[in-house]
Short mmCIF file of C-alpha atoms in Angstrom, two decimals:
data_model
loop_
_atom_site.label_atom_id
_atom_site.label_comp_id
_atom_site.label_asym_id
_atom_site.label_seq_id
_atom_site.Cartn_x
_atom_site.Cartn_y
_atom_site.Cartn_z
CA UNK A 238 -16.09 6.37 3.87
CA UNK A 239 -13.73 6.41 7.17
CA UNK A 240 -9.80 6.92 6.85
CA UNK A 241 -9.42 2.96 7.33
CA UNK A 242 -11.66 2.05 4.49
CA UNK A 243 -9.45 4.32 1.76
CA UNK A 244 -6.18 4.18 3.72
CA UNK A 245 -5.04 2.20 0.57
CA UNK A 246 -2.08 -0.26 1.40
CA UNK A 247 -0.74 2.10 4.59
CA UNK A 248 -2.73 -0.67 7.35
CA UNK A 249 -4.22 -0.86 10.58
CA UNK A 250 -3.11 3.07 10.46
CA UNK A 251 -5.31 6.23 10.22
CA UNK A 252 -4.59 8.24 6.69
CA UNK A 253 -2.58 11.07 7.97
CA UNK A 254 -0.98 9.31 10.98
CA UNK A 255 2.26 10.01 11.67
CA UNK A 256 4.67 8.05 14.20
CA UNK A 257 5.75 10.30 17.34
CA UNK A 258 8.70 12.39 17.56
CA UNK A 259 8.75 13.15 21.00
CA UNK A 260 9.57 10.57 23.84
CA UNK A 261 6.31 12.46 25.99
CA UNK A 262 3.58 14.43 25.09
CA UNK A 263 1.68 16.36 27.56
CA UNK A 264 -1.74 18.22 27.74
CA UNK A 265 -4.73 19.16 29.24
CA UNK A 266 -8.22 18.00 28.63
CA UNK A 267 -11.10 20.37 28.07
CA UNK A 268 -14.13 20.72 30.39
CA UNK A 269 -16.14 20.33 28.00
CA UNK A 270 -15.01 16.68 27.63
CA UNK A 271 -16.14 15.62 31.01
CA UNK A 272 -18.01 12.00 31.02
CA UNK A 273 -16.28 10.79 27.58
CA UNK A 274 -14.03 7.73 27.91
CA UNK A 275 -10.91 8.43 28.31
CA UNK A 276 -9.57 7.18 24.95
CA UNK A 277 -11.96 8.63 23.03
CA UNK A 278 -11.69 12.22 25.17
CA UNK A 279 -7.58 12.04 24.11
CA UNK A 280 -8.61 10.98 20.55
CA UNK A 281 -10.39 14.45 20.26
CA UNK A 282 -7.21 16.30 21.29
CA UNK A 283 -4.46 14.45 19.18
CA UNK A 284 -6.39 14.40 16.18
CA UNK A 285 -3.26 13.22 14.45
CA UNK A 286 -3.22 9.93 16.63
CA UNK A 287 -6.15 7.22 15.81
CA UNK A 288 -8.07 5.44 18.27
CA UNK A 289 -6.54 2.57 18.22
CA UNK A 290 -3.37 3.59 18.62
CA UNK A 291 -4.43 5.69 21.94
CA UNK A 292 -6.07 2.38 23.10
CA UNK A 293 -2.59 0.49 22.71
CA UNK A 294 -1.14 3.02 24.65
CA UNK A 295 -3.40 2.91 27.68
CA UNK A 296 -3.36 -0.86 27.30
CA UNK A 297 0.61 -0.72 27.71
CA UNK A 298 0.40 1.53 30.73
CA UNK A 299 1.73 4.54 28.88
CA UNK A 300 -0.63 7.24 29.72
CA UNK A 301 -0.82 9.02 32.88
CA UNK A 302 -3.08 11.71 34.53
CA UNK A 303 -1.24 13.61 36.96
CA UNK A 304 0.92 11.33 37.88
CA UNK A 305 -2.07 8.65 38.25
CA UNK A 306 -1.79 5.72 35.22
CA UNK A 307 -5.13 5.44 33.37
CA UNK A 308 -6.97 2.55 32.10
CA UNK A 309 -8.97 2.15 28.94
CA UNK A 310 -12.13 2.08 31.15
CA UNK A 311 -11.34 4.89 32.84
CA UNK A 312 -13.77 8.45 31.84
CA UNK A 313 -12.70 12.36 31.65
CA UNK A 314 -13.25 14.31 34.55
CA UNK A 315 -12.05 17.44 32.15
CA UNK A 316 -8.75 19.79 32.63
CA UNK A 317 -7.12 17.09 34.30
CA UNK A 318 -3.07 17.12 33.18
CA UNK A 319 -2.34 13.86 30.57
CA UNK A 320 1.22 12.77 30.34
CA UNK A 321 2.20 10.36 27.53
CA UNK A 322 5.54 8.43 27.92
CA UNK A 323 6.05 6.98 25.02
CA UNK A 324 9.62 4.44 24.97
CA UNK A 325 11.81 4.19 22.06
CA UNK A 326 10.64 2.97 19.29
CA UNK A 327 12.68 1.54 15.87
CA UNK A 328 10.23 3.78 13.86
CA UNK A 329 11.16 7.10 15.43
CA UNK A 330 14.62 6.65 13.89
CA UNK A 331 13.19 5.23 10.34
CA UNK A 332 12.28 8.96 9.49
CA UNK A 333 15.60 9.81 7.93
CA UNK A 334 16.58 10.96 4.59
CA UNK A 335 18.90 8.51 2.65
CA UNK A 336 21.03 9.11 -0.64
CA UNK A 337 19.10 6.34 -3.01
CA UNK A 338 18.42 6.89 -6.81
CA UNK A 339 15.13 7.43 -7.48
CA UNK A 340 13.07 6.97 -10.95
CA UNK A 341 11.08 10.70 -11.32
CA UNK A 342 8.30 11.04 -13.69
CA UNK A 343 6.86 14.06 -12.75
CA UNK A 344 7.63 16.95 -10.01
CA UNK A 345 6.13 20.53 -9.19
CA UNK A 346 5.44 22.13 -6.32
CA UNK A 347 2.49 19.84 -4.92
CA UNK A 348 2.74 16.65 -5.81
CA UNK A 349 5.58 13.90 -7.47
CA UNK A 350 5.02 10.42 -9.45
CA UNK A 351 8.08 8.35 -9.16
CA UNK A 352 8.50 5.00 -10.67
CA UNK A 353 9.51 2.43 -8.13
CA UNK A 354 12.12 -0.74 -8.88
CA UNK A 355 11.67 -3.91 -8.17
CA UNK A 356 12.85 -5.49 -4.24
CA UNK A 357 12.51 -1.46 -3.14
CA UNK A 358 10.49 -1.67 0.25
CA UNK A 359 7.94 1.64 0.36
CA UNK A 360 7.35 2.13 3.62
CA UNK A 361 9.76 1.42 6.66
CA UNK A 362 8.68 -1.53 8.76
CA UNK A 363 10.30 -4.44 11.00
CA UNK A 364 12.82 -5.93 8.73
CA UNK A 365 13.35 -2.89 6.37
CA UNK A 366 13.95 0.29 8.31
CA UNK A 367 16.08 1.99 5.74
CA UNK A 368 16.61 1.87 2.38
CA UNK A 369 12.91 2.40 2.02
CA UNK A 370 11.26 4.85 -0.62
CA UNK A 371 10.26 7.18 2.29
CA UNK A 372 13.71 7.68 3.31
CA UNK A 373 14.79 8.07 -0.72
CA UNK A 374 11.69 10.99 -0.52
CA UNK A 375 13.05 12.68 2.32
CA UNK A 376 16.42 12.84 0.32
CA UNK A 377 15.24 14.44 -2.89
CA UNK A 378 12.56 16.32 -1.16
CA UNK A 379 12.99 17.48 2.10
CA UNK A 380 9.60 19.54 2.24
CA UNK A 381 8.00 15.89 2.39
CA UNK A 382 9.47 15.91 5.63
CA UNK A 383 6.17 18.61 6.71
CA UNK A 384 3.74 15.67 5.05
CA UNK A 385 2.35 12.24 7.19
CA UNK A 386 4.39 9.69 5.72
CA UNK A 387 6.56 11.85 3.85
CA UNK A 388 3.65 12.20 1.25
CA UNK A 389 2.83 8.58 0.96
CA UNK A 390 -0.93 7.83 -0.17
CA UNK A 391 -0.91 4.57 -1.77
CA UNK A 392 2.13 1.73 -1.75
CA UNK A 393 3.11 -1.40 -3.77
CA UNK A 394 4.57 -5.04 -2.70
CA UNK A 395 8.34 -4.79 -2.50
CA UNK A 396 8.51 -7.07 -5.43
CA UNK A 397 5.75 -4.64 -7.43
CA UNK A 398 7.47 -1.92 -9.35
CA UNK A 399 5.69 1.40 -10.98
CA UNK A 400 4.38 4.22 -10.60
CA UNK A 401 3.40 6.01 -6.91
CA UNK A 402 2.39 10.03 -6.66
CA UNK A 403 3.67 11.77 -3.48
CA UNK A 404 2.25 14.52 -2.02
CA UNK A 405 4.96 17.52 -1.07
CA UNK A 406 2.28 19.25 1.15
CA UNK A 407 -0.98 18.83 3.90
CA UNK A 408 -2.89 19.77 1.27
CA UNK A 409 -2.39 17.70 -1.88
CA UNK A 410 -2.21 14.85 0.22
CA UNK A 411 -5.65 15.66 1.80
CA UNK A 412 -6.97 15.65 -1.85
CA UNK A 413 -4.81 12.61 -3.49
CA UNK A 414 -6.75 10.47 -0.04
CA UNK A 415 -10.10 11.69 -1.70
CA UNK A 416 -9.56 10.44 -5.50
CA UNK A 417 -8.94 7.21 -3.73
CA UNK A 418 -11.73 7.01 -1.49
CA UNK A 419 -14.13 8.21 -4.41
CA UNK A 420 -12.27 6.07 -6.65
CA UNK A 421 -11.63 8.70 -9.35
CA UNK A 422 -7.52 8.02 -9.24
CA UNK A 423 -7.24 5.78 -12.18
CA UNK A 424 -4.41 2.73 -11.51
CA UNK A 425 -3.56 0.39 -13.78
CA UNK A 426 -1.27 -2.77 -13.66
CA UNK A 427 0.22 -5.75 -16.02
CA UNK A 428 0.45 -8.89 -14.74
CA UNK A 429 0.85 -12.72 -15.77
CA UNK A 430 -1.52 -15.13 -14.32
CA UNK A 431 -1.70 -18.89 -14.29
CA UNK A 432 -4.45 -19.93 -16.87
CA UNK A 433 -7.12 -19.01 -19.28
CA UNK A 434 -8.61 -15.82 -17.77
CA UNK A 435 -11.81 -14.61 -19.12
CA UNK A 436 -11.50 -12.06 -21.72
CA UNK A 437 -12.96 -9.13 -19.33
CA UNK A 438 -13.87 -9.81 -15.45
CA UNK A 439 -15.05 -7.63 -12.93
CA UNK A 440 -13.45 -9.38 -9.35
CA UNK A 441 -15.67 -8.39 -6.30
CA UNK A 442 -14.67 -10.19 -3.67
CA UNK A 443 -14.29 -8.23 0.22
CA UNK A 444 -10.65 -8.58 1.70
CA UNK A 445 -9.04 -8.94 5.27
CA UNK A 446 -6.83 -10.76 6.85
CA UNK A 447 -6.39 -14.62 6.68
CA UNK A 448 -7.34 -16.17 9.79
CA UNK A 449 -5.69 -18.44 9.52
CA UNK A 450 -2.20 -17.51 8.55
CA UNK A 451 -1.95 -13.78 9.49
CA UNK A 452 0.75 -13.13 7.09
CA UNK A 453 -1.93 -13.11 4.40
CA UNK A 454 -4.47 -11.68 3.10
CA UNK A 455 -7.75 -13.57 1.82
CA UNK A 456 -11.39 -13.30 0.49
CA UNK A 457 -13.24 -11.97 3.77
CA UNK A 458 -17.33 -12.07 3.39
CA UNK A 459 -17.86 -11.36 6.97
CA UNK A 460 -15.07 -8.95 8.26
CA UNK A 461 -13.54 -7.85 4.98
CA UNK A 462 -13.33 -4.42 3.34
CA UNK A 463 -14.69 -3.69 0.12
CA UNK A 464 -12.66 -4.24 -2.90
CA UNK A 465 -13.20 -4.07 -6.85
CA UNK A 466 -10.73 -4.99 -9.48
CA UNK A 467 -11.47 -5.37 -12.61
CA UNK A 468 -9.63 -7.82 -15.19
CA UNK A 469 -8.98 -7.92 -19.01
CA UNK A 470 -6.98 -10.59 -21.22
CA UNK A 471 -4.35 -9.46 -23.71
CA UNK A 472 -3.08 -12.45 -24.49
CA UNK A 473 -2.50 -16.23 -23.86
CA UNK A 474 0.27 -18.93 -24.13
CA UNK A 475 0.99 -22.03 -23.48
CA UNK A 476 4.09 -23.26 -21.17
CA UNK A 477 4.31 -27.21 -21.26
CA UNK A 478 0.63 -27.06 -22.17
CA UNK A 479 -0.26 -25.28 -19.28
CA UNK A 480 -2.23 -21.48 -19.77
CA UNK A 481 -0.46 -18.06 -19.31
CA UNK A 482 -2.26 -15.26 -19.66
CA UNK A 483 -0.96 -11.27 -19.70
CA UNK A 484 -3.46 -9.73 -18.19
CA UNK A 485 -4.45 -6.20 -17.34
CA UNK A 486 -5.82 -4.93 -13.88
CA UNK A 487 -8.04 -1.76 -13.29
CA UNK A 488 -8.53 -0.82 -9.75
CA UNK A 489 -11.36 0.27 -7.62
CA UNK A 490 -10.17 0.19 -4.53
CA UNK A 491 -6.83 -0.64 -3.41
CA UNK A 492 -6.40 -3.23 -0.61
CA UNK A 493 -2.72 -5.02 0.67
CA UNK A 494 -2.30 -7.24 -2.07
CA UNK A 495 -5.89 -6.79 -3.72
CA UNK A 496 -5.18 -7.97 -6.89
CA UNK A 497 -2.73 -11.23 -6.25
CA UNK A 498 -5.64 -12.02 -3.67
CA UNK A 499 -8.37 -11.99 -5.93
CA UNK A 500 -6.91 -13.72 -8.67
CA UNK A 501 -5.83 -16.43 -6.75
CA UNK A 502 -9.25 -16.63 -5.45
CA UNK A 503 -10.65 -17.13 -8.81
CA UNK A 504 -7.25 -20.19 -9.84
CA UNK A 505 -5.35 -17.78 -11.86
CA UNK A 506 -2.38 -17.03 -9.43
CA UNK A 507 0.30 -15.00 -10.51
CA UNK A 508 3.26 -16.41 -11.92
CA UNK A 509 6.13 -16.56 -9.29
CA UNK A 510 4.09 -15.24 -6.57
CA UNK A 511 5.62 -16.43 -3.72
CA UNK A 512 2.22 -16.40 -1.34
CA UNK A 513 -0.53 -16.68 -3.31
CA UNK A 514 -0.07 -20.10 -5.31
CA UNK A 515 -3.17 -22.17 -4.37
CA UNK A 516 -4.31 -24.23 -7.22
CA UNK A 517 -1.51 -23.94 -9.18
CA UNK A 518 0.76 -26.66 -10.06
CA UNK A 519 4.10 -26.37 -8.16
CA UNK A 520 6.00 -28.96 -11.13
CA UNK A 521 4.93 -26.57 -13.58
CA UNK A 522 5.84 -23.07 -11.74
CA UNK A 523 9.14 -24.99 -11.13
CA UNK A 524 9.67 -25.66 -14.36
CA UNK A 525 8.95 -22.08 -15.84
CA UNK A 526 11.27 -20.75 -13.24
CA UNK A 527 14.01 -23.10 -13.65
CA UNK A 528 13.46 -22.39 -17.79
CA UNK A 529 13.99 -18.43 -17.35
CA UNK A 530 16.98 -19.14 -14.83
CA UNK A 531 18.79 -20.73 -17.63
CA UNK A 532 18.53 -18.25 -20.11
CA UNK A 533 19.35 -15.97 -17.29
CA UNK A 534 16.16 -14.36 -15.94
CA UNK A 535 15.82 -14.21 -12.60
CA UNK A 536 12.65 -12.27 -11.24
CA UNK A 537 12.22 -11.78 -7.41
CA UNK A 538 8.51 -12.37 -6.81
CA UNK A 539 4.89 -12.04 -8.42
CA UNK A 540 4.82 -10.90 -12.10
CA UNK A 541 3.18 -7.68 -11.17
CA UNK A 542 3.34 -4.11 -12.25
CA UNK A 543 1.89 -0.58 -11.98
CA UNK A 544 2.33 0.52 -15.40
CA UNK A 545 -0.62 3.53 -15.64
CA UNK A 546 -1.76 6.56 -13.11
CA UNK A 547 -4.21 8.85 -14.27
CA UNK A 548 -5.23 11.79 -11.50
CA UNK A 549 -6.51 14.95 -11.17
CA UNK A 550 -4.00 17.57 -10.28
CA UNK A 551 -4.89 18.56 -6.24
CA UNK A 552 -4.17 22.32 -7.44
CA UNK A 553 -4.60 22.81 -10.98
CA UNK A 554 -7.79 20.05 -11.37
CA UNK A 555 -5.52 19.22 -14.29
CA UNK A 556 -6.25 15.48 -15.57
CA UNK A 557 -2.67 14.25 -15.71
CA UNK A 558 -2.02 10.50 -16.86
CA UNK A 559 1.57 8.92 -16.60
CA UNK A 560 2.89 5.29 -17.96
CA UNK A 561 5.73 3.68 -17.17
CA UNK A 562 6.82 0.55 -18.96
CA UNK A 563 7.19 -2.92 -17.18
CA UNK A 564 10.62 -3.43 -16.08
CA UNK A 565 13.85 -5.05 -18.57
CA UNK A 566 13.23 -8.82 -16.44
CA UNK A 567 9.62 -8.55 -17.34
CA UNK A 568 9.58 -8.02 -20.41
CA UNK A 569 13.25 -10.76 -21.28
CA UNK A 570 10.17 -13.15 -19.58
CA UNK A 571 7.56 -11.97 -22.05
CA UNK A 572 9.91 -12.32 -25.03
CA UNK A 573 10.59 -15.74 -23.48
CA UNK A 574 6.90 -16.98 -23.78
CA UNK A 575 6.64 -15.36 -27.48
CA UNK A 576 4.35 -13.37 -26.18
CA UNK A 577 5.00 -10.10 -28.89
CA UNK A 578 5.57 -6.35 -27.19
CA UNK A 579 2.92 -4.60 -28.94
CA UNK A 580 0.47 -7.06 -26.47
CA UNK A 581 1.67 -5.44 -23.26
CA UNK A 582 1.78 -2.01 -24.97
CA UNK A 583 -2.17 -2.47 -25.28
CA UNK A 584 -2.64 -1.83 -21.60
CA UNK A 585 -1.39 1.85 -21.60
CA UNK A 586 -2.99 2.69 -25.05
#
């Protein structure tokens, strides 16, 4: 399985990408990569770079062999000199370590799980270049600094809290990427969900991006990647006749918004999801929000929450597990639908 396929969450990026530092790098191709395009000759020497990023940066005129700008169709000749200008970018000065609280669970010497809050963005992006968890992990630990990412395997929504391990070093992150591509790292999550869900499902059900609103994500059979959750009821209620279920989601893989996608695929949308809403009746979402406002819950998005991580420790091969319970809002909104705490408490059992 490629870096894409188990980059889990960090997209269109290759695992172990980091954005540039440096304003120019500058090298010189091997002989021995005489004949090979030219993209895929510089792809062999900044291993750290992916493909596609290298392609971007011949398609913006960035890249330049003695002096001489190449083109993606261009070949190696070999031990030519390669320049790479690259102009200032908002993400070169994301990198920063920031003073914000953060939730630890567990710390040693290799790895960290840290619980995230709800609205806290994970990874810097247009819109949210500070304040982020990765510049809250370059705070507390500075050796995550060394790490892609600052240690960052796997991410949540902003409006998904729980529980994320971080990787302090090359090689625990190198081993957290392969529980997820082999599927070993065990994730759970607690959600509500419009309707009657079936007692257990197993969702299969290949995801990529919508083509028609590219914001989204959506059920891709043709150019989607693999991804596996599987589903099982706790409870259900009734709000002005209409189904609630808690529900409890086990997954496989881990795609941008994997689980919100394929339950709205299947008519059981969130609750309060803010995206994903087909098929669900916007007088009755309306209503329940309007309902919790006045007895003073207010909950920023999709009822969502990663509230179990089982893993194997990358040094000791010790199992560890970790739990984390939903946050205060979510639970004031269970209590609000009767729906008793020893329900949700199933899920981590």
């Amino acid at each position: 399985m490629s870096a894409m396929e188990y980059s889990d969450y960090i997209d269109d990026a290759q695992a172990g990408e980091e954005v540039p530092l440096l304003q120019v790098i500058e090298f010189d191709l091997p002989l021995e990569l005489r004949g090979e395009r030219i993209d895929k000759a510089i792809a062999k020497v900044l291993s750290n770079y992916s493909r596609s990023r290298i392609q971007q940066w011949l398609e913006s005129g960035l890249i330049f062999e003695n002096g001489r700008q190449l083109h993606p169709k261009d070949h190696a000749c070999g031990q030519e000199h390669i320049k790479i200008e690259i102009p200032p970018d908002p993400q070169n000065t994301a990198y920063q370590a920031e003073d914000i609280p953060l939730e630890i669970i567990y710390s040693d010497a290799d790895i960290a799980v840290v619980h995230k809050p709800l609205g806290m963005v994970v990874h810097p992006a247009a819109g949210n270049w500070t304040g982020t968890l990765l510049n809250a992990l370059l705070h507390r630990f500075p050796e995550c600094s060394a790490v892609p990412r600052a240690g960052i395997v796997h991410r949540l929504d902003k409006d998904t809290s729980g529980l994320l391990v971080i990787a302090k070093n090359i090689e625990a992150q190198h081993d957290l990427v392969k529980q997820l591509s082999s599927r070993s790292m065990n994730r759970k999550y607690l959600a509500l969900a419009w309707g009657k869900t079936p007692l257990t499902k197993v969702i299969h059900g290949a995801i990529g991006r919508d083509t028609k609103d590219r914001l989204k994500m959506s059920i891709q059979v043709n150019h989607g990647k693999d991804a596996v959750t599987h589903v099982e009821t706790l409870h259900h209620v009734l709000f002005e006749d209409r189904p609630i279920s808690l529900i409890a989601c086990k997954l496989e893989t881990g795609r941008t918004h994997q689980i919100r996608v394929h339950l709205e695929s299947l008519g059981h949308a969130l609750v309060n999801d803010p995206v994903y809403k087909n098929k669900i009746s916007y007088q009755t979402a309306l209503s329940l929000k309007n309902k919790l406002l006045e007895s003073n819950i207010q909950f920023p998005g999709q009822f969502l929450h990663a509230g179990l991580l089982g893993l194997e420790h990358p040094r000791t091969r010790e199992l560890l597990h970790f739990q984390a319970p939903p946050p205060a809002v979510f639970l004031e909104t269970l209590a609000f639908l009767n729906i008793p705490i020893a329900e949700w408490q199933k899920r981590v059992e």
